[in-house]
């Protein structure tokens, strides 16, 4: 029997897909499995390609945030931010169809067919502080925490609208997902403390 049609390799790949809802070729390579097994399983209808280089079991129930996991796999240095991060934190009413992702200033713009990506460039502490790892469909996705996300909304208010930033601040505060200390800290990191000060004072008034 040839390597390409070895059922034990296919079973091993499917077992891996059971444990990892989103599977990449490199995951097979890490386990010593030939990546050609993926195309055989797709052809046989036992796996489906959900994005370029990303596979899953057919009909598998995946979370509403699956596109964030796909983007994290495809853009390893990216951090989910702004409207996409608000959605994860359950703050505000935004429902973006694109994945908003922060990447380092000098990184090339990722070229993804799917999911649709909206890139924001950050550097230094603005990119590295306030990052949480959130498990989405078995993928550790870097996402800015709630307070950092609200501060980012004010910093990038020209991109998303001041009304969105204000809604995020008020809703996050009313849900007790934000602390004033954290908001001040990230406002300082983002150099928007003067911009945010009157709005922060208004929510605690």
Short mmCIF file of C-alpha atoms in Angstrom, two decimals:
data_model
loop_
_atom_site.label_atom_id
_atom_site.label_comp_id
_atom_site.label_asym_id
_atom_site.label_seq_id
_atom_site.Cartn_x
_atom_site.Cartn_y
_atom_site.Cartn_z
CA UNK A 1 0.00 0.00 0.00
CA UNK A 2 1.37 3.41 -0.88
CA UNK A 3 1.89 6.20 1.61
CA UNK A 4 -0.79 8.34 -0.03
CA UNK A 5 -3.60 5.87 0.54
CA UNK A 6 -2.64 4.53 3.95
CA UNK A 7 -5.89 4.43 5.94
CA UNK A 8 -4.00 4.60 9.23
CA UNK A 9 -2.61 8.00 8.21
CA UNK A 10 -6.08 9.19 7.26
CA UNK A 11 -7.48 7.99 10.58
CA UNK A 12 -4.70 9.78 12.42
CA UNK A 13 -5.48 13.00 10.54
CA UNK A 14 -9.20 12.68 11.32
CA UNK A 15 -8.41 12.04 14.98
CA UNK A 16 -6.37 15.25 14.96
CA UNK A 17 -9.32 17.10 13.39
CA UNK A 18 -11.52 15.83 16.22
CA UNK A 19 -9.20 17.46 18.75
CA UNK A 20 -8.54 20.63 16.72
CA UNK A 21 -11.69 22.07 15.13
CA UNK A 22 -9.53 24.12 12.72
CA UNK A 23 -6.70 22.12 11.22
CA UNK A 24 -3.71 23.32 9.17
CA UNK A 25 -1.16 21.45 7.10
CA UNK A 26 1.54 22.39 9.60
CA UNK A 27 -0.46 20.65 12.36
CA UNK A 28 -0.17 17.38 10.44
CA UNK A 29 3.53 17.95 9.82
CA UNK A 30 4.05 18.54 13.55
CA UNK A 31 2.59 15.08 14.18
CA UNK A 32 4.68 13.44 11.45
CA UNK A 33 1.75 13.05 9.03
CA UNK A 34 2.07 13.78 5.29
CA UNK A 35 0.03 16.82 4.27
CA UNK A 36 -1.20 15.08 1.09
CA UNK A 37 -3.62 13.24 3.39
CA UNK A 38 -5.62 16.49 3.65
CA UNK A 39 -6.44 16.65 -0.05
CA UNK A 40 -7.42 12.96 -0.05
CA UNK A 41 -9.78 13.47 2.88
CA UNK A 42 -11.31 16.56 1.24
CA UNK A 43 -11.82 14.63 -2.02
CA UNK A 44 -13.50 11.86 -0.04
CA UNK A 45 -15.79 14.36 1.72
CA UNK A 46 -14.38 13.52 5.15
CA UNK A 47 -12.84 16.98 5.65
CA UNK A 48 -13.83 20.36 4.27
CA UNK A 49 -11.65 23.31 3.40
CA UNK A 50 -13.04 26.28 5.34
CA UNK A 51 -10.33 28.77 4.29
CA UNK A 52 -7.08 28.64 2.40
CA UNK A 53 -4.91 26.12 4.25
CA UNK A 54 -7.53 25.59 6.99
CA UNK A 55 -9.67 22.45 7.28
CA UNK A 56 -12.46 21.16 9.51
CA UNK A 57 -14.74 18.17 9.88
CA UNK A 58 -17.84 18.54 7.65
CA UNK A 59 -20.82 20.10 9.39
CA UNK A 60 -18.89 20.67 12.59
CA UNK A 61 -20.54 23.19 14.89
CA UNK A 62 -18.05 26.03 15.15
CA UNK A 63 -18.38 29.19 17.19
CA UNK A 64 -19.72 32.49 15.85
CA UNK A 65 -16.16 33.81 16.10
CA UNK A 66 -14.65 31.18 13.79
CA UNK A 67 -13.46 33.85 11.34
CA UNK A 68 -11.28 35.29 14.11
CA UNK A 69 -9.64 31.91 14.63
CA UNK A 70 -9.06 31.57 10.88
CA UNK A 71 -7.50 35.05 10.75
CA UNK A 72 -5.25 34.30 13.74
CA UNK A 73 -3.97 31.17 12.01
CA UNK A 74 -3.26 33.10 8.82
CA UNK A 75 -1.78 36.23 10.44
CA UNK A 76 0.42 34.96 13.29
CA UNK A 77 1.60 38.42 14.46
CA UNK A 78 -1.85 39.97 14.37
CA UNK A 79 -4.08 40.91 17.31
CA UNK A 80 -7.87 41.08 16.99
CA UNK A 81 -8.90 44.67 17.69
CA UNK A 82 -11.56 47.40 17.54
CA UNK A 83 -14.99 46.29 16.25
CA UNK A 84 -14.10 42.57 16.21
CA UNK A 85 -12.76 42.76 19.77
CA UNK A 86 -15.89 44.64 20.93
CA UNK A 87 -17.99 41.80 19.50
CA UNK A 88 -16.00 39.17 21.40
CA UNK A 89 -16.35 41.16 24.65
CA UNK A 90 -20.09 41.65 24.11
CA UNK A 91 -19.78 45.43 24.19
CA UNK A 92 -21.83 47.74 21.96
CA UNK A 93 -23.92 46.88 18.94
CA UNK A 94 -21.32 46.56 16.17
CA UNK A 95 -21.45 43.40 14.03
CA UNK A 96 -18.53 43.72 11.61
CA UNK A 97 -18.38 41.48 8.55
CA UNK A 98 -14.60 41.98 8.40
CA UNK A 99 -12.06 40.82 10.95
CA UNK A 100 -10.37 43.89 12.43
CA UNK A 101 -6.76 43.06 13.17
CA UNK A 102 -3.78 45.06 14.40
CA UNK A 103 -0.41 44.21 12.85
CA UNK A 104 3.09 45.66 13.28
CA UNK A 105 3.83 48.83 11.30
CA UNK A 106 6.36 47.31 8.92
CA UNK A 107 4.61 43.98 8.33
CA UNK A 108 3.35 43.39 4.79
CA UNK A 109 -0.41 43.61 4.38
CA UNK A 110 -1.83 40.06 4.61
CA UNK A 111 -3.51 38.84 1.42
CA UNK A 112 -6.45 36.69 2.44
CA UNK A 113 -9.26 35.48 0.23
CA UNK A 114 -11.26 34.78 3.37
CA UNK A 115 -12.03 35.90 5.98
CA UNK A 116 -12.20 39.54 4.92
CA UNK A 117 -9.61 41.51 6.87
CA UNK A 118 -9.45 45.15 8.00
CA UNK A 119 -5.88 45.97 9.00
CA UNK A 120 -4.85 48.60 11.56
CA UNK A 121 -1.14 49.23 12.10
CA UNK A 122 0.19 49.60 15.63
CA UNK A 123 3.63 49.59 17.22
CA UNK A 124 5.36 49.36 20.59
CA UNK A 125 3.23 49.13 23.71
CA UNK A 126 0.08 49.91 21.71
CA UNK A 127 0.50 46.53 20.00
CA UNK A 128 1.83 44.45 22.89
CA UNK A 129 -0.11 45.63 25.96
CA UNK A 130 -3.54 44.41 26.94
CA UNK A 131 -3.48 41.25 24.81
CA UNK A 132 -5.46 38.25 26.05
CA UNK A 133 -5.37 34.78 24.49
CA UNK A 134 -8.93 33.55 23.92
CA UNK A 135 -9.65 29.96 22.92
CA UNK A 136 -11.84 29.95 19.80
CA UNK A 137 -12.46 26.56 18.18
CA UNK A 138 -9.23 25.22 19.64
CA UNK A 139 -7.12 28.17 18.46
CA UNK A 140 -5.45 30.55 20.92
CA UNK A 141 -6.52 33.89 19.42
CA UNK A 142 -4.78 37.11 20.59
CA UNK A 143 -7.44 39.72 21.33
CA UNK A 144 -7.10 43.08 23.05
CA UNK A 145 -8.89 43.17 26.40
CA UNK A 146 -11.99 45.28 26.90
CA UNK A 147 -10.32 48.41 28.32
CA UNK A 148 -7.58 48.43 25.67
CA UNK A 149 -10.22 47.99 22.97
CA UNK A 150 -12.22 50.98 24.22
CA UNK A 151 -9.05 53.11 24.30
CA UNK A 152 -8.31 51.93 20.75
CA UNK A 153 -11.79 53.01 19.68
CA UNK A 154 -10.97 56.56 20.78
CA UNK A 155 -7.55 56.46 19.15
CA UNK A 156 -9.03 55.28 15.85
CA UNK A 157 -12.25 57.30 16.12
CA UNK A 158 -11.64 58.70 12.63
CA UNK A 159 -11.83 55.15 11.26
CA UNK A 160 -14.82 53.87 13.20
CA UNK A 161 -16.65 57.01 14.37
CA UNK A 162 -16.67 58.79 17.73
CA UNK A 163 -20.24 57.52 18.29
CA UNK A 164 -18.96 53.92 18.26
CA UNK A 165 -16.24 54.78 20.80
CA UNK A 166 -18.75 56.51 23.09
CA UNK A 167 -21.20 53.60 22.86
CA UNK A 168 -18.40 51.15 23.69
CA UNK A 169 -17.32 53.20 26.72
CA UNK A 170 -20.84 53.60 28.10
CA UNK A 171 -21.94 50.02 27.45
CA UNK A 172 -18.72 48.47 28.75
CA UNK A 173 -18.90 50.66 31.87
CA UNK A 174 -22.57 49.85 32.53
CA UNK A 175 -21.80 46.12 32.19
CA UNK A 176 -18.88 46.53 34.64
CA UNK A 177 -16.45 45.16 32.08
CA UNK A 178 -14.18 48.21 32.44
CA UNK A 179 -12.28 49.77 35.34
CA UNK A 180 -11.25 53.40 35.45
CA UNK A 181 -7.65 52.46 36.28
CA UNK A 182 -7.41 50.22 33.19
CA UNK A 183 -9.04 52.81 30.95
CA UNK A 184 -6.61 55.52 32.12
CA UNK A 185 -3.67 53.18 31.64
CA UNK A 186 -4.52 52.30 28.04
CA UNK A 187 -5.53 55.88 27.25
CA UNK A 188 -1.98 56.83 28.26
CA UNK A 189 -0.43 53.98 26.26
CA UNK A 190 -2.41 55.14 23.21
CA UNK A 191 -1.66 58.82 23.87
CA UNK A 192 -5.36 59.71 23.90
CA UNK A 193 -5.69 60.59 27.61
CA UNK A 194 -6.63 64.19 26.82
CA UNK A 195 -9.20 63.06 24.27
CA UNK A 196 -10.78 60.53 26.63
CA UNK A 197 -10.64 62.54 29.87
CA UNK A 198 -14.00 64.37 29.52
CA UNK A 199 -15.78 61.18 28.46
CA UNK A 200 -14.29 59.19 31.34
CA UNK A 201 -15.33 61.92 33.76
CA UNK A 202 -18.86 61.84 32.37
CA UNK A 203 -19.34 58.09 32.94
CA UNK A 204 -18.37 58.33 36.62
CA UNK A 205 -20.26 61.57 37.26
#
